[in-house]
mmCIF file of C-alpha atoms in Angstrom:
data_model
loop_
_atom_site.group_PDB
_atom_site.id
_atom_site.type_symbol
_atom_site.label_atom_id
_atom_site.label_comp_id
_atom_site.label_asym_id
_atom_site.label_seq_id
_atom_site.Cartn_x
_atom_site.Cartn_y
_atom_site.Cartn_z
ATOM 1 C CA MET Q 1 52.580 -58.396 5.240
ATOM 2 C CA GLU Q 2 50.393 -55.903 7.123
ATOM 3 C CA LYS Q 3 51.201 -57.740 10.330
ATOM 4 C CA SER Q 4 54.985 -57.892 9.927
ATOM 5 C CA GLU Q 5 55.043 -54.167 9.119
ATOM 6 C CA SER Q 6 53.077 -53.321 12.264
ATOM 7 C CA THR Q 7 55.445 -55.325 14.433
ATOM 8 C CA LYS Q 8 58.456 -53.557 12.976
ATOM 9 C CA ILE Q 9 57.083 -50.084 13.698
ATOM 10 C CA GLU Q 10 56.157 -50.871 17.259
ATOM 11 C CA ILE Q 11 59.549 -52.350 18.054
ATOM 12 C CA ALA Q 12 61.175 -49.230 16.651
ATOM 13 C CA GLU Q 13 59.000 -46.998 18.831
ATOM 14 C CA THR Q 14 59.676 -49.009 21.944
ATOM 15 C CA SER Q 15 63.430 -48.977 21.463
ATOM 16 C CA LYS Q 16 63.293 -45.218 20.918
ATOM 17 C CA GLU Q 17 61.406 -44.797 24.159
ATOM 18 C CA ARG Q 18 63.919 -46.962 25.980
ATOM 19 C CA LYS Q 19 66.818 -44.942 24.593
ATOM 20 C CA GLY Q 20 65.530 -41.391 24.723
ATOM 21 C CA LYS Q 21 62.533 -40.879 26.911
ATOM 22 C CA ALA Q 22 62.938 -43.389 29.697
ATOM 23 C CA PRO Q 23 65.003 -41.178 32.047
ATOM 24 C CA LEU Q 24 62.518 -38.309 31.662
ATOM 25 C CA LEU Q 25 59.324 -40.241 32.266
ATOM 26 C CA GLY Q 26 60.826 -42.342 35.009
ATOM 27 C CA ALA Q 27 59.354 -45.590 33.687
ATOM 28 C CA VAL Q 28 59.045 -47.584 30.475
ATOM 29 C CA PRO Q 29 55.689 -49.283 29.858
ATOM 30 C CA PRO Q 30 56.079 -53.011 29.214
ATOM 31 C CA VAL Q 31 56.372 -53.948 25.525
ATOM 32 C CA ALA Q 32 53.198 -56.095 25.712
ATOM 33 C CA ALA Q 33 51.118 -53.148 26.959
ATOM 34 C CA VAL Q 34 52.315 -50.857 24.147
ATOM 35 C CA HIS Q 35 51.637 -53.574 21.609
ATOM 36 C CA GLY Q 36 48.070 -54.217 22.863
ATOM 37 C CA ARG Q 37 47.193 -50.532 23.096
ATOM 38 C CA GLY Q 38 48.683 -49.922 19.642
ATOM 39 C CA ARG Q 39 46.598 -52.736 18.135
ATOM 40 C CA TYR Q 40 43.402 -51.386 19.763
ATOM 41 C CA LYS Q 41 44.079 -47.867 18.505
ATOM 42 C CA ARG Q 42 45.040 -49.133 15.056
ATOM 43 C CA GLY Q 43 41.686 -50.934 14.829
ATOM 44 C CA ILE Q 44 39.932 -47.657 15.690
ATOM 45 C CA SER Q 45 41.957 -45.840 13.011
ATOM 46 C CA ILE Q 46 41.079 -48.376 10.311
ATOM 47 C CA PHE Q 47 37.377 -48.009 11.165
ATOM 48 C CA ASP Q 48 37.864 -44.211 11.077
ATOM 49 C CA LEU Q 49 39.315 -44.458 7.549
ATOM 50 C CA ILE Q 50 36.321 -46.539 6.388
ATOM 51 C CA LEU Q 51 33.931 -43.950 7.893
ATOM 52 C CA ARG Q 52 35.783 -41.129 6.124
ATOM 53 C CA ILE Q 53 35.688 -42.834 2.724
ATOM 54 C CA SER Q 54 31.924 -43.437 3.139
ATOM 55 C CA ALA Q 55 31.468 -39.808 4.210
ATOM 56 C CA VAL Q 56 33.353 -38.595 1.104
ATOM 57 C CA SER Q 57 30.999 -40.528 -1.156
ATOM 58 C CA SER Q 58 27.810 -39.354 0.598
ATOM 59 C CA ALA Q 59 28.996 -35.715 0.719
ATOM 60 C CA LEU Q 60 30.087 -35.802 -2.923
ATOM 61 C CA GLY Q 61 26.790 -37.424 -3.882
ATOM 62 C CA ALA Q 62 24.793 -34.749 -2.020
ATOM 63 C CA THR Q 63 26.798 -31.945 -3.680
ATOM 64 C CA VAL Q 64 26.463 -33.353 -7.192
ATOM 65 C CA ILE Q 65 22.747 -34.219 -6.869
ATOM 66 C CA MET Q 66 21.877 -30.747 -5.575
ATOM 67 C CA GLY Q 67 24.213 -29.007 -8.029
ATOM 68 C CA THR Q 68 22.758 -30.757 -11.067
ATOM 69 C CA ALA Q 69 19.102 -30.707 -9.920
ATOM 70 C CA GLU Q 70 17.310 -28.763 -12.595
ATOM 71 C CA GLN Q 71 13.870 -28.896 -14.106
ATOM 72 C CA THR Q 72 12.208 -26.994 -16.910
ATOM 73 C CA LEU Q 73 8.463 -27.225 -17.102
ATOM 74 C CA PRO Q 74 7.061 -28.174 -20.530
ATOM 75 C CA PHE Q 75 4.812 -25.090 -20.738
ATOM 76 C CA PHE Q 76 5.837 -21.438 -20.940
ATOM 77 C CA THR Q 77 4.342 -17.988 -21.440
ATOM 78 C CA GLN Q 78 5.510 -15.373 -23.899
ATOM 79 C CA PHE Q 79 7.911 -13.764 -21.435
ATOM 80 C CA PHE Q 80 8.755 -16.451 -18.975
ATOM 81 C CA GLN Q 81 9.746 -20.079 -18.948
ATOM 82 C CA PHE Q 82 9.224 -21.981 -15.727
ATOM 83 C CA GLN Q 83 12.493 -23.415 -14.621
ATOM 84 C CA ALA Q 84 14.004 -24.419 -11.277
ATOM 85 C CA SER Q 85 17.622 -25.032 -10.346
ATOM 86 C CA TYR Q 86 19.609 -24.826 -7.125
ATOM 87 C CA ASP Q 87 20.654 -21.205 -7.698
ATOM 88 C CA ASP Q 88 17.035 -20.017 -7.610
ATOM 89 C CA LEU Q 89 17.055 -20.547 -3.842
ATOM 90 C CA PRO Q 90 19.916 -18.984 -1.828
ATOM 91 C CA THR Q 91 19.694 -21.782 0.757
ATOM 92 C CA PHE Q 92 20.369 -24.419 -1.890
ATOM 93 C CA THR Q 93 23.311 -22.374 -3.195
ATOM 94 C CA PHE Q 94 24.694 -22.353 0.359
ATOM 95 C CA PHE Q 95 24.088 -26.122 0.501
ATOM 96 C CA VAL Q 96 26.127 -26.769 -2.657
ATOM 97 C CA VAL Q 97 29.014 -24.522 -1.544
ATOM 98 C CA ALA Q 98 29.087 -25.886 2.027
ATOM 99 C CA MET Q 99 28.885 -29.536 0.988
ATOM 100 C CA ALA Q 100 31.616 -28.992 -1.623
ATOM 101 C CA ILE Q 101 33.849 -27.570 1.142
ATOM 102 C CA VAL Q 102 33.012 -30.520 3.426
ATOM 103 C CA THR Q 103 33.817 -32.966 0.608
ATOM 104 C CA GLY Q 104 37.155 -31.232 0.034
ATOM 105 C CA TYR Q 105 37.995 -31.379 3.734
ATOM 106 C CA LEU Q 106 37.079 -35.072 3.956
ATOM 107 C CA VAL Q 107 39.328 -35.921 0.991
ATOM 108 C CA LEU Q 108 42.204 -33.971 2.579
ATOM 109 C CA SER Q 109 41.613 -35.675 5.962
ATOM 110 C CA ILE Q 110 42.167 -39.179 4.537
ATOM 111 C CA PRO Q 111 46.002 -38.900 4.588
ATOM 112 C CA PHE Q 112 45.866 -37.902 8.272
ATOM 113 C CA SER Q 113 43.655 -40.905 8.983
ATOM 114 C CA ILE Q 114 46.241 -43.107 7.247
ATOM 115 C CA VAL Q 115 48.983 -41.555 9.401
ATOM 116 C CA CYS Q 116 46.913 -42.588 12.461
ATOM 117 C CA ILE Q 117 46.890 -46.185 11.167
ATOM 118 C CA ALA Q 118 50.633 -46.201 10.584
ATOM 119 C CA ARG Q 119 51.424 -44.586 13.956
ATOM 120 C CA PRO Q 120 48.595 -45.660 16.298
ATOM 121 C CA LEU Q 121 50.036 -43.938 19.377
ATOM 122 C CA ALA Q 122 50.565 -40.492 17.793
ATOM 123 C CA VAL Q 123 48.374 -37.824 19.430
ATOM 124 C CA GLY Q 124 48.899 -34.824 17.093
ATOM 125 C CA PRO Q 125 47.040 -36.045 13.970
ATOM 126 C CA ARG Q 126 44.121 -37.321 16.073
ATOM 127 C CA LEU Q 127 43.741 -34.010 17.894
ATOM 128 C CA LEU Q 128 43.832 -32.170 14.556
ATOM 129 C CA LEU Q 129 41.208 -34.524 13.110
ATOM 130 C CA ILE Q 130 38.811 -34.237 16.065
ATOM 131 C CA ILE Q 131 38.985 -30.425 16.041
ATOM 132 C CA LEU Q 132 38.506 -30.074 12.277
ATOM 133 C CA ASP Q 133 35.805 -32.788 12.260
ATOM 134 C CA THR Q 134 33.861 -30.798 14.849
ATOM 135 C CA VAL Q 135 34.042 -27.640 12.731
ATOM 136 C CA PHE Q 136 33.032 -29.379 9.502
ATOM 137 C CA VAL Q 137 30.261 -31.473 11.058
ATOM 138 C CA THR Q 138 28.724 -28.144 12.116
ATOM 139 C CA LEU Q 139 29.027 -26.775 8.572
ATOM 140 C CA ALA Q 140 27.461 -29.927 7.099
ATOM 141 C CA THR Q 141 24.636 -29.863 9.675
ATOM 142 C CA ALA Q 142 23.907 -26.192 8.979
ATOM 143 C CA ALA Q 143 23.720 -26.954 5.238
ATOM 144 C CA ALA Q 144 21.542 -30.034 5.742
ATOM 145 C CA GLY Q 145 19.242 -28.383 8.304
ATOM 146 C CA SER Q 146 18.635 -25.180 6.354
ATOM 147 C CA SER Q 147 17.969 -27.048 3.117
ATOM 148 C CA ALA Q 148 15.679 -29.470 4.955
ATOM 149 C CA ALA Q 149 13.603 -26.488 6.123
ATOM 150 C CA ILE Q 150 13.291 -25.196 2.544
ATOM 151 C CA VAL Q 151 12.556 -28.665 1.114
ATOM 152 C CA TYR Q 152 9.839 -29.111 3.750
ATOM 153 C CA LEU Q 153 8.381 -25.742 2.753
ATOM 154 C CA ALA Q 154 8.531 -26.648 -0.947
ATOM 155 C CA HIS Q 155 6.682 -29.891 -0.255
ATOM 156 C CA ASN Q 156 4.053 -28.623 2.197
ATOM 157 C CA GLY Q 157 3.886 -24.871 1.791
ATOM 158 C CA ASN Q 158 2.704 -22.698 4.661
ATOM 159 C CA SER Q 159 -0.774 -21.254 4.689
ATOM 160 C CA ASN Q 160 -0.031 -18.849 7.580
ATOM 161 C CA ALA Q 161 2.722 -17.098 5.651
ATOM 162 C CA ASN Q 162 0.906 -17.605 2.330
ATOM 163 C CA TRP Q 163 3.824 -19.576 0.865
ATOM 164 C CA LEU Q 164 2.563 -22.144 -1.630
ATOM 165 C CA ALA Q 165 4.046 -25.602 -2.143
ATOM 166 C CA ILE Q 166 6.016 -25.653 -5.397
ATOM 167 C CA CYS Q 167 6.551 -29.420 -5.483
ATOM 168 C CA GLN Q 168 3.271 -30.015 -7.287
ATOM 169 C CA GLN Q 169 4.875 -28.457 -10.360
ATOM 170 C CA PHE Q 170 8.565 -29.179 -9.846
ATOM 171 C CA THR Q 171 8.338 -32.851 -8.847
ATOM 172 C CA ASP Q 172 11.734 -33.982 -10.171
ATOM 173 C CA PHE Q 173 13.532 -30.972 -8.721
ATOM 174 C CA CYS Q 174 11.960 -31.571 -5.298
ATOM 175 C CA GLN Q 175 12.853 -35.254 -5.375
ATOM 176 C CA ALA Q 176 16.482 -34.494 -6.238
ATOM 177 C CA SER Q 177 16.858 -31.838 -3.535
ATOM 178 C CA SER Q 178 15.269 -34.117 -0.906
ATOM 179 C CA LEU Q 179 17.742 -36.848 -1.839
ATOM 180 C CA ALA Q 180 20.630 -34.388 -1.541
ATOM 181 C CA VAL Q 181 19.459 -33.385 1.966
ATOM 182 C CA VAL Q 182 19.322 -37.056 2.987
ATOM 183 C CA GLY Q 183 22.889 -37.496 1.680
ATOM 184 C CA ALA Q 184 24.030 -34.530 3.746
ATOM 185 C CA PHE Q 185 22.454 -35.967 6.912
ATOM 186 C CA VAL Q 186 24.177 -39.319 6.245
ATOM 187 C CA THR Q 187 27.475 -37.406 6.032
ATOM 188 C CA VAL Q 188 26.687 -35.730 9.373
ATOM 189 C CA VAL Q 189 26.004 -39.076 11.082
ATOM 190 C CA LEU Q 190 29.218 -40.603 9.686
ATOM 191 C CA LEU Q 191 31.248 -37.591 10.857
ATOM 192 C CA ILE Q 192 29.695 -37.813 14.349
ATOM 193 C CA PHE Q 193 30.851 -41.433 14.573
ATOM 194 C CA ALA Q 194 34.325 -40.380 13.385
ATOM 195 C CA ILE Q 195 34.439 -37.861 16.277
ATOM 196 C CA PHE Q 196 33.373 -40.598 18.741
ATOM 197 C CA LEU Q 197 36.174 -42.841 17.477
ATOM 198 C CA SER Q 198 38.757 -40.052 17.769
ATOM 199 C CA ALA Q 199 37.612 -39.348 21.343
ATOM 200 C CA PHE Q 200 38.004 -43.035 22.279
ATOM 201 C CA ALA Q 201 41.420 -43.180 20.618
ATOM 202 C CA LEU Q 202 42.596 -40.004 22.396
ATOM 203 C CA ARG Q 203 41.881 -41.156 25.939
ATOM 204 C CA LYS Q 204 44.804 -42.662 27.763
ATOM 205 C CA HIS Q 205 43.947 -46.002 29.280
ATOM 206 C CA MET Y 1 41.737 -21.890 50.049
ATOM 207 C CA GLU Y 2 41.321 -23.121 46.441
ATOM 208 C CA LYS Y 3 45.007 -23.921 46.376
ATOM 209 C CA SER Y 4 45.206 -25.872 49.623
ATOM 210 C CA GLU Y 5 42.161 -27.906 48.589
ATOM 211 C CA SER Y 6 43.741 -28.823 45.281
ATOM 212 C CA THR Y 7 46.960 -29.941 46.974
ATOM 213 C CA LYS Y 8 45.069 -32.145 49.415
ATOM 214 C CA ILE Y 9 43.173 -33.980 46.680
ATOM 215 C CA GLU Y 10 46.247 -34.640 44.622
ATOM 216 C CA ILE Y 11 48.197 -36.034 47.545
ATOM 217 C CA ALA Y 12 45.271 -38.349 48.241
ATOM 218 C CA GLU Y 13 45.246 -39.601 44.662
ATOM 219 C CA THR Y 14 48.958 -40.153 44.554
ATOM 220 C CA SER Y 15 49.009 -42.164 47.739
ATOM 221 C CA LYS Y 16 46.141 -44.258 46.414
ATOM 222 C CA GLU Y 17 48.083 -44.946 43.268
ATOM 223 C CA ARG Y 18 51.108 -45.930 45.296
ATOM 224 C CA LYS Y 19 49.069 -48.338 47.406
ATOM 225 C CA GLY Y 20 46.700 -49.893 44.873
ATOM 226 C CA LYS Y 21 47.686 -49.403 41.282
ATOM 227 C CA ALA Y 22 51.463 -49.344 41.317
ATOM 228 C CA PRO Y 23 52.020 -53.113 40.995
ATOM 229 C CA LEU Y 24 49.575 -53.296 38.071
ATOM 230 C CA LEU Y 25 50.965 -50.414 36.071
ATOM 231 C CA GLY Y 26 54.561 -51.313 36.766
ATOM 232 C CA ALA Y 27 55.554 -47.706 37.449
ATOM 233 C CA VAL Y 28 54.438 -44.690 39.492
ATOM 234 C CA PRO Y 29 54.691 -41.327 37.724
ATOM 235 C CA PRO Y 30 56.629 -38.758 39.791
ATOM 236 C CA VAL Y 31 54.469 -36.629 42.108
ATOM 237 C CA ALA Y 32 55.541 -33.414 40.350
ATOM 238 C CA ALA Y 33 54.347 -34.686 36.944
ATOM 239 C CA VAL Y 34 50.910 -35.667 38.291
ATOM 240 C CA HIS Y 35 50.616 -32.336 40.050
ATOM 241 C CA GLY Y 36 51.465 -30.294 36.914
ATOM 242 C CA ARG Y 37 49.204 -32.313 34.633
ATOM 243 C CA GLY Y 38 46.345 -32.149 37.158
ATOM 244 C CA ARG Y 39 46.637 -28.365 37.431
ATOM 245 C CA TYR Y 40 46.648 -27.976 33.628
ATOM 246 C CA LYS Y 41 43.585 -30.227 33.269
ATOM 247 C CA ARG Y 42 41.815 -28.499 36.159
ATOM 248 C CA GLY Y 43 42.338 -25.151 34.420
ATOM 249 C CA ILE Y 44 40.759 -26.593 31.269
ATOM 250 C CA SER Y 45 37.811 -27.909 33.324
ATOM 251 C CA ILE Y 46 37.167 -24.544 34.975
ATOM 252 C CA PHE Y 47 37.128 -22.869 31.540
ATOM 253 C CA ASP Y 48 34.783 -25.636 30.356
ATOM 254 C CA LEU Y 49 32.380 -24.884 33.228
ATOM 255 C CA ILE Y 50 32.373 -21.166 32.331
ATOM 256 C CA LEU Y 51 31.637 -22.034 28.677
ATOM 257 C CA ARG Y 52 28.769 -24.302 29.744
ATOM 258 C CA ILE Y 53 27.172 -21.664 31.981
ATOM 259 C CA SER Y 54 27.369 -19.127 29.123
ATOM 260 C CA ALA Y 55 25.892 -21.702 26.725
ATOM 261 C CA VAL Y 56 22.987 -22.353 29.128
ATOM 262 C CA SER Y 57 22.116 -18.665 29.176
ATOM 263 C CA SER Y 58 22.345 -18.229 25.392
ATOM 264 C CA ALA Y 59 20.343 -21.419 24.708
ATOM 265 C CA LEU Y 60 17.721 -20.497 27.292
ATOM 266 C CA GLY Y 61 17.538 -16.972 25.869
ATOM 267 C CA ALA Y 62 17.077 -18.302 22.321
ATOM 268 C CA THR Y 63 14.312 -20.703 23.457
ATOM 269 C CA VAL Y 64 12.419 -18.072 25.432
ATOM 270 C CA ILE Y 65 12.709 -15.359 22.770
ATOM 271 C CA MET Y 66 11.460 -17.658 20.020
ATOM 272 C CA GLY Y 67 8.780 -19.207 22.236
ATOM 273 C CA THR Y 68 7.320 -15.868 23.273
ATOM 274 C CA ALA Y 69 7.685 -14.137 19.889
ATOM 275 C CA GLU Y 70 4.171 -13.185 18.922
ATOM 276 C CA GLN Y 71 2.643 -10.351 17.000
ATOM 277 C CA THR Y 72 -0.933 -9.400 16.217
ATOM 278 C CA LEU Y 73 -1.422 -6.850 13.479
ATOM 279 C CA PRO Y 74 -3.670 -3.890 14.366
ATOM 280 C CA PHE Y 75 -6.019 -4.419 11.397
ATOM 281 C CA PHE Y 76 -8.301 -7.370 10.722
ATOM 282 C CA THR Y 77 -11.046 -8.497 8.345
ATOM 283 C CA GLN Y 78 -14.413 -9.868 9.296
ATOM 284 C CA PHE Y 79 -13.200 -13.472 9.330
ATOM 285 C CA PHE Y 80 -9.521 -13.307 10.017
ATOM 286 C CA GLN Y 81 -7.100 -11.555 12.308
ATOM 287 C CA PHE Y 82 -3.495 -11.364 11.211
ATOM 288 C CA GLN Y 83 -1.327 -12.921 13.866
ATOM 289 C CA ALA Y 84 2.080 -14.589 13.895
ATOM 290 C CA SER Y 85 3.654 -16.806 16.539
ATOM 291 C CA TYR Y 86 6.302 -19.525 16.492
ATOM 292 C CA ASP Y 87 3.752 -22.339 16.020
ATOM 293 C CA ASP Y 88 2.619 -20.934 12.674
ATOM 294 C CA LEU Y 89 5.866 -22.177 11.156
ATOM 295 C CA PRO Y 90 6.849 -25.839 11.785
ATOM 296 C CA THR Y 91 10.547 -24.942 11.573
ATOM 297 C CA PHE Y 92 10.205 -22.478 14.463
ATOM 298 C CA THR Y 93 8.335 -25.111 16.490
ATOM 299 C CA PHE Y 94 11.261 -27.486 15.892
ATOM 300 C CA PHE Y 95 13.606 -24.674 16.939
ATOM 301 C CA VAL Y 96 11.826 -24.163 20.276
ATOM 302 C CA VAL Y 97 11.687 -27.912 21.048
ATOM 303 C CA ALA Y 98 15.310 -28.555 20.008
ATOM 304 C CA MET Y 99 16.726 -25.566 21.891
ATOM 305 C CA ALA Y 100 14.723 -26.511 24.998
ATOM 306 C CA ILE Y 101 16.282 -29.993 24.837
ATOM 307 C CA VAL Y 102 19.766 -28.491 24.361
ATOM 308 C CA THR Y 103 19.204 -26.170 27.345
ATOM 309 C CA GLY Y 104 18.110 -29.140 29.477
ATOM 310 C CA TYR Y 105 21.181 -31.133 28.449
ATOM 311 C CA LEU Y 106 23.509 -28.205 29.201
ATOM 312 C CA VAL Y 107 22.039 -27.786 32.695
ATOM 313 C CA LEU Y 108 22.451 -31.521 33.357
ATOM 314 C CA SER Y 109 26.043 -31.452 32.036
ATOM 315 C CA ILE Y 110 27.166 -28.858 34.608
ATOM 316 C CA PRO Y 111 27.533 -31.440 37.458
ATOM 317 C CA PHE Y 112 29.764 -33.578 35.210
ATOM 318 C CA SER Y 113 31.872 -30.519 34.430
ATOM 319 C CA ILE Y 114 32.228 -29.921 38.194
ATOM 320 C CA VAL Y 115 33.296 -33.565 38.652
ATOM 321 C CA CYS Y 116 36.023 -32.898 36.051
ATOM 322 C CA ILE Y 117 37.246 -29.927 38.142
ATOM 323 C CA ALA Y 118 37.287 -31.990 41.354
ATOM 324 C CA ARG Y 119 38.991 -34.977 39.703
ATOM 325 C CA PRO Y 120 41.088 -33.499 36.881
ATOM 326 C CA LEU Y 121 42.624 -36.832 35.821
ATOM 327 C CA ALA Y 122 39.341 -38.777 35.510
ATOM 328 C CA VAL Y 123 38.691 -39.892 31.916
ATOM 329 C CA GLY Y 124 35.092 -41.218 32.127
ATOM 330 C CA PRO Y 125 33.164 -37.938 32.664
ATOM 331 C CA ARG Y 126 35.211 -36.189 29.965
ATOM 332 C CA LEU Y 127 34.550 -38.914 27.414
ATOM 333 C CA LEU Y 128 30.834 -38.779 28.259
ATOM 334 C CA LEU Y 129 30.825 -34.990 27.900
ATOM 335 C CA ILE Y 130 32.637 -34.943 24.531
ATOM 336 C CA ILE Y 131 30.281 -37.583 23.062
ATOM 337 C CA LEU Y 132 27.073 -35.921 24.309
ATOM 338 C CA ASP Y 133 28.382 -32.451 23.367
ATOM 339 C CA THR Y 134 28.912 -33.661 19.798
ATOM 340 C CA VAL Y 135 25.344 -34.978 19.597
ATOM 341 C CA PHE Y 136 23.781 -31.834 21.052
ATOM 342 C CA VAL Y 137 25.915 -29.392 19.054
ATOM 343 C CA THR Y 138 24.481 -31.089 15.959
ATOM 344 C CA LEU Y 139 20.928 -30.686 17.279
ATOM 345 C CA ALA Y 140 21.531 -27.007 18.087
ATOM 346 C CA THR Y 141 23.108 -26.404 14.659
ATOM 347 C CA ALA Y 142 20.206 -28.088 12.867
ATOM 348 C CA ALA Y 143 17.745 -25.881 14.793
ATOM 349 C CA ALA Y 144 19.765 -22.721 14.166
ATOM 350 C CA GLY Y 145 20.420 -23.485 10.481
ATOM 351 C CA SER Y 146 16.855 -24.404 9.576
ATOM 352 C CA SER Y 147 15.401 -21.377 11.367
ATOM 353 C CA ALA Y 148 18.021 -19.145 9.752
ATOM 354 C CA ALA Y 149 16.820 -20.326 6.329
ATOM 355 C CA ILE Y 150 13.199 -19.484 7.218
ATOM 356 C CA VAL Y 151 14.131 -16.122 8.777
ATOM 357 C CA TYR Y 152 16.099 -15.265 5.622
ATOM 358 C CA LEU Y 153 13.055 -16.176 3.545
ATOM 359 C CA ALA Y 154 10.744 -14.117 5.775
ATOM 360 C CA HIS Y 155 13.049 -11.109 5.380
ATOM 361 C CA ASN Y 156 13.818 -11.354 1.658
ATOM 362 C CA GLY Y 157 11.172 -13.602 0.138
ATOM 363 C CA ASN Y 158 11.909 -15.517 -3.050
ATOM 364 C CA SER Y 159 10.574 -14.337 -6.376
ATOM 365 C CA ASN Y 160 11.416 -17.590 -8.175
ATOM 366 C CA ALA Y 161 9.209 -19.652 -5.876
ATOM 367 C CA ASN Y 162 6.721 -16.792 -5.510
ATOM 368 C CA TRP Y 163 7.174 -16.669 -1.730
ATOM 369 C CA LEU Y 164 6.655 -13.126 -0.453
ATOM 370 C CA ALA Y 165 8.593 -11.516 2.393
ATOM 371 C CA ILE Y 166 6.359 -11.324 5.471
ATOM 372 C CA CYS Y 167 8.683 -9.126 7.518
ATOM 373 C CA GLN Y 168 7.207 -5.932 6.053
ATOM 374 C CA GLN Y 169 4.092 -6.672 8.083
ATOM 375 C CA PHE Y 170 5.428 -8.681 11.006
ATOM 376 C CA THR Y 171 8.433 -6.534 11.926
ATOM 377 C CA ASP Y 172 8.533 -7.316 15.651
ATOM 378 C CA PHE Y 173 8.055 -11.038 15.107
ATOM 379 C CA CYS Y 174 10.880 -11.109 12.544
ATOM 380 C CA GLN Y 175 13.191 -9.187 14.817
ATOM 381 C CA ALA Y 176 12.537 -11.567 17.734
ATOM 382 C CA SER Y 177 13.046 -14.706 15.624
ATOM 383 C CA SER Y 178 16.290 -13.318 14.137
ATOM 384 C CA LEU Y 179 17.560 -12.631 17.648
ATOM 385 C CA ALA Y 180 16.671 -16.191 18.707
ATOM 386 C CA VAL Y 181 18.620 -17.608 15.743
ATOM 387 C CA VAL Y 182 21.648 -15.516 16.690
ATOM 388 C CA GLY Y 183 21.386 -16.869 20.265
ATOM 389 C CA ALA Y 184 21.306 -20.430 18.927
ATOM 390 C CA PHE Y 185 24.438 -19.837 16.836
ATOM 391 C CA VAL Y 186 26.216 -18.392 19.902
ATOM 392 C CA THR Y 187 25.308 -21.616 21.755
ATOM 393 C CA VAL Y 188 26.762 -23.647 18.877
ATOM 394 C CA VAL Y 189 30.057 -21.726 18.956
ATOM 395 C CA LEU Y 190 30.335 -22.101 22.763
ATOM 396 C CA LEU Y 191 29.667 -25.853 22.515
ATOM 397 C CA ILE Y 192 32.298 -26.227 19.771
ATOM 398 C CA PHE Y 193 34.863 -24.625 22.094
ATOM 399 C CA ALA Y 194 33.748 -26.975 24.906
ATOM 400 C CA ILE Y 195 34.448 -29.930 22.572
ATOM 401 C CA PHE Y 196 37.902 -28.511 21.746
ATOM 402 C CA LEU Y 197 38.668 -28.215 25.473
ATOM 403 C CA SER Y 198 37.523 -31.781 26.163
ATOM 404 C CA ALA Y 199 39.702 -33.051 23.303
ATOM 405 C CA PHE Y 200 42.743 -31.238 24.717
ATOM 406 C CA ALA Y 201 42.001 -32.554 28.217
ATOM 407 C CA LEU Y 202 41.593 -36.139 26.963
ATOM 408 C CA ARG Y 203 44.930 -36.430 25.229
ATOM 409 C CA LYS Y 204 47.685 -37.958 27.256
ATOM 410 C CA HIS Y 205 50.770 -35.735 27.201
#
């Protein structure tokens, strides 16, 4: 069924080109060439959709893990109870907000990816995707990198600046935030591959 | 002189296409279309070269400022002298290494950008540039983001984790590292625009 649908669309496009655009361009590419190029680009688009769905799950996972990471220590003083959650560290708050935005973008980008599967030779949606992907991969990397720096500090501390490691006390919290950072880096890698695919699909050949 | 050179090259390409590639492609695009598209893509390539040269200077500036940031406090105890340099904080060491690599890549990418100006319709160098740009913009963002998190911590401290602000003592060092982070973010923005330009130049239109 997939196959018969694809054939129909490509025939429609070719006949449109023959009718409308042929006198302007001066030449009609042979039907076989359009078909082969369309199939190649459709394959790229399907792989792009798979990458995006994986990226949604890793980004959502990172957001949720960091957002729900919380630990209360079993001992407390008269005035203070020792507790850690993401909003105690501004960098982790930035992480949660940024990764939530990236997740939202990735969900919204899925329809555009589907448009690229349905119309493999369309340039507009691909150009939009590659530009927005570049912006959001930067946002995700900034979130992942800054939180990685803080997680590293929480694990190891820094004797030069007299910052002590807090992971000896807050083990569960540190484990959860490390996992969230890994999820964010997985999202970054998946988005980089999505940009590669868009670049290959954009080139004329 | 620029103009006559550009005309010469395009005539050469067109005649080559007429001789060699015409039977394979089945059609020769009109000379006027090739000329217009080449000029448009050459304009993009020249702007790309300008962006790259600016990015080299901002990346180099960020590397040098962070690498030479050093401050020795005027007071000391019997056993210890208070001193701060980039290698006291692992994140700043990563920043210097990563930004040095990005600077090296940007310098090496300039010849490819010049090839794109000389041969505006070539696809290979552009595809190479957009893929490598994506990788190195991620590296630069990770360096900038992680150091921004540490600089923020050095300025403000964090009472929840009991990390004290060190910028009250090391004012010059903090100022230099903040400036380096700003330089890295400028590099990131310039590289993002270079990716946009490559995407626009890659699309067939």
